[in-house]
Amino acid sequence: MIIGEIDQDNLYLLLPSKVSLLAGMIQKHEHLPLLDAIKEIYLSKTYKQLEDESTKMWHLGPVALYQNIKANI
């Protein structure tokens, strides 16, 4: 592994910040309690893809992830 390279073994380090930003966006736009927004993320197809490094979805920002969650309902 090259220092700074994202792989399946260290991807978990990026996920909390992605979930945090996305949960705030869902909470604001859908007027949901934070816990419900977090549950929506973790139960989504998007999160399953996000935690798989090979999809490279970790490159996406919160807006693109939000749109992906809404498209995959």
PDB file of C-alpha atoms in Angstrom:
ATOM      1  CA  MET A   1       0.000   0.000   0.000  1.00  0.00           C
ATOM      2  CA  ILE A   2       1.200   3.487  -0.881  1.00  0.00           C
ATOM      3  CA  ILE A   3       0.865   6.029   1.917  1.00  0.00           C
ATOM      4  CA  GLY A   4      -2.329   7.998   1.369  1.00  0.00           C
ATOM      5  CA  GLU A   5      -3.862   5.391  -0.935  1.00  0.00           C
ATOM      6  CA  ILE A   6      -7.440   4.393  -0.168  1.00  0.00           C
ATOM      7  CA  ASP A   7      -8.128   0.672  -0.151  1.00  0.00           C
ATOM      8  CA  GLN A   8     -10.691  -1.650   1.416  1.00  0.00           C
ATOM      9  CA  ASP A   9      -8.601  -1.892   4.607  1.00  0.00           C
ATOM     10  CA  ASN A  10      -8.658   1.834   5.371  1.00  0.00           C
ATOM     11  CA  LEU A  11     -11.862   3.000   3.689  1.00  0.00           C
ATOM     12  CA  TYR A  12     -13.626   2.841   7.053  1.00  0.00           C
ATOM     13  CA  LEU A  13     -11.684   5.963   8.069  1.00  0.00           C
ATOM     14  CA  LEU A  14     -13.536   8.081   5.488  1.00  0.00           C
ATOM     15  CA  LEU A  15     -17.048   6.799   6.102  1.00  0.00           C
ATOM     16  CA  PRO A  16     -17.925   8.637   9.350  1.00  0.00           C
ATOM     17  CA  SER A  17     -17.330  12.060   7.810  1.00  0.00           C
ATOM     18  CA  LYS A  18     -19.301  11.102   4.687  1.00  0.00           C
ATOM     19  CA  VAL A  19     -22.204   9.850   6.814  1.00  0.00           C
ATOM     20  CA  SER A  20     -22.092  12.948   9.018  1.00  0.00           C
ATOM     21  CA  LEU A  21     -22.311  15.386   6.108  1.00  0.00           C
ATOM     22  CA  LEU A  22     -24.967  13.323   4.385  1.00  0.00           C
ATOM     23  CA  ALA A  23     -27.057  12.950   7.549  1.00  0.00           C
ATOM     24  CA  GLY A  24     -27.053  16.721   8.017  1.00  0.00           C
ATOM     25  CA  MET A  25     -28.250  17.176   4.470  1.00  0.00           C
ATOM     26  CA  ILE A  26     -31.024  14.587   4.834  1.00  0.00           C
ATOM     27  CA  GLN A  27     -32.050  16.058   8.180  1.00  0.00           C
ATOM     28  CA  LYS A  28     -32.334  19.540   6.683  1.00  0.00           C
ATOM     29  CA  HIS A  29     -34.061  18.662   3.400  1.00  0.00           C
ATOM     30  CA  GLU A  30     -36.414  16.021   4.736  1.00  0.00           C
ATOM     31  CA  HIS A  31     -37.047  17.536   8.179  1.00  0.00           C
ATOM     32  CA  LEU A  32     -36.094  14.285   9.907  1.00  0.00           C
ATOM     33  CA  PRO A  33     -34.555  13.741  13.321  1.00  0.00           C
ATOM     34  CA  LEU A  34     -30.833  13.080  13.062  1.00  0.00           C
ATOM     35  CA  LEU A  35     -31.162   9.441  14.138  1.00  0.00           C
ATOM     36  CA  ASP A  36     -33.721   8.779  11.393  1.00  0.00           C
ATOM     37  CA  ALA A  37     -31.454  10.421   8.815  1.00  0.00           C
ATOM     38  CA  ILE A  38     -28.540   8.226   9.905  1.00  0.00           C
ATOM     39  CA  LYS A  39     -30.732   5.115   9.742  1.00  0.00           C
ATOM     40  CA  GLU A  40     -31.817   6.053   6.221  1.00  0.00           C
ATOM     41  CA  ILE A  41     -28.175   6.216   5.172  1.00  0.00           C
ATOM     42  CA  TYR A  42     -27.045   2.956   6.763  1.00  0.00           C
ATOM     43  CA  LEU A  43     -30.030   1.053   5.338  1.00  0.00           C
ATOM     44  CA  SER A  44     -29.555   2.387   1.812  1.00  0.00           C
ATOM     45  CA  LYS A  45     -28.116   0.682  -1.263  1.00  0.00           C
ATOM     46  CA  THR A  46     -25.874   3.719  -1.560  1.00  0.00           C
ATOM     47  CA  TYR A  47     -24.174   3.007   1.767  1.00  0.00           C
ATOM     48  CA  LYS A  48     -23.573  -0.617   0.786  1.00  0.00           C
ATOM     49  CA  GLN A  49     -21.862   0.659  -2.358  1.00  0.00           C
ATOM     50  CA  LEU A  50     -20.013   3.374  -0.430  1.00  0.00           C
ATOM     51  CA  GLU A  51     -18.418   0.856   1.907  1.00  0.00           C
ATOM     52  CA  ASP A  52     -17.111  -1.136  -1.076  1.00  0.00           C
ATOM     53  CA  GLU A  53     -13.879   0.567  -2.165  1.00  0.00           C
ATOM     54  CA  SER A  54     -14.074  -0.875  -5.682  1.00  0.00           C
ATOM     55  CA  THR A  55     -17.121   1.330  -6.481  1.00  0.00           C
ATOM     56  CA  LYS A  56     -15.016   4.458  -5.820  1.00  0.00           C
ATOM     57  CA  MET A  57     -18.132   6.130  -4.395  1.00  0.00           C
ATOM     58  CA  TRP A  58     -15.983   7.513  -1.590  1.00  0.00           C
ATOM     59  CA  HIS A  59     -14.947  10.141  -4.154  1.00  0.00           C
ATOM     60  CA  LEU A  60     -18.475  11.557  -4.147  1.00  0.00           C
ATOM     61  CA  GLY A  61     -19.531  14.508  -2.042  1.00  0.00           C
ATOM     62  CA  PRO A  62     -22.678  14.718   0.079  1.00  0.00           C
ATOM     63  CA  VAL A  63     -24.856  16.186  -2.699  1.00  0.00           C
ATOM     64  CA  ALA A  64     -24.066  13.354  -5.112  1.00  0.00           C
ATOM     65  CA  LEU A  65     -24.529  10.751  -2.360  1.00  0.00           C
ATOM     66  CA  TYR A  66     -27.868  12.310  -1.379  1.00  0.00           C
ATOM     67  CA  GLN A  67     -29.038  12.217  -4.997  1.00  0.00           C
ATOM     68  CA  ASN A  68     -27.914   8.607  -5.232  1.00  0.00           C
ATOM     69  CA  ILE A  69     -29.867   7.649  -2.107  1.00  0.00           C
ATOM     70  CA  LYS A  70     -33.005   9.341  -3.440  1.00  0.00           C
ATOM     71  CA  ALA A  71     -32.611   7.685  -6.868  1.00  0.00           C
ATOM     72  CA  ASN A  72     -32.303   4.223  -5.301  1.00  0.00           C
ATOM     73  CA  ILE A  73     -35.356   4.280  -3.055  1.00  0.00           C
TER      74      ILE A  73
END
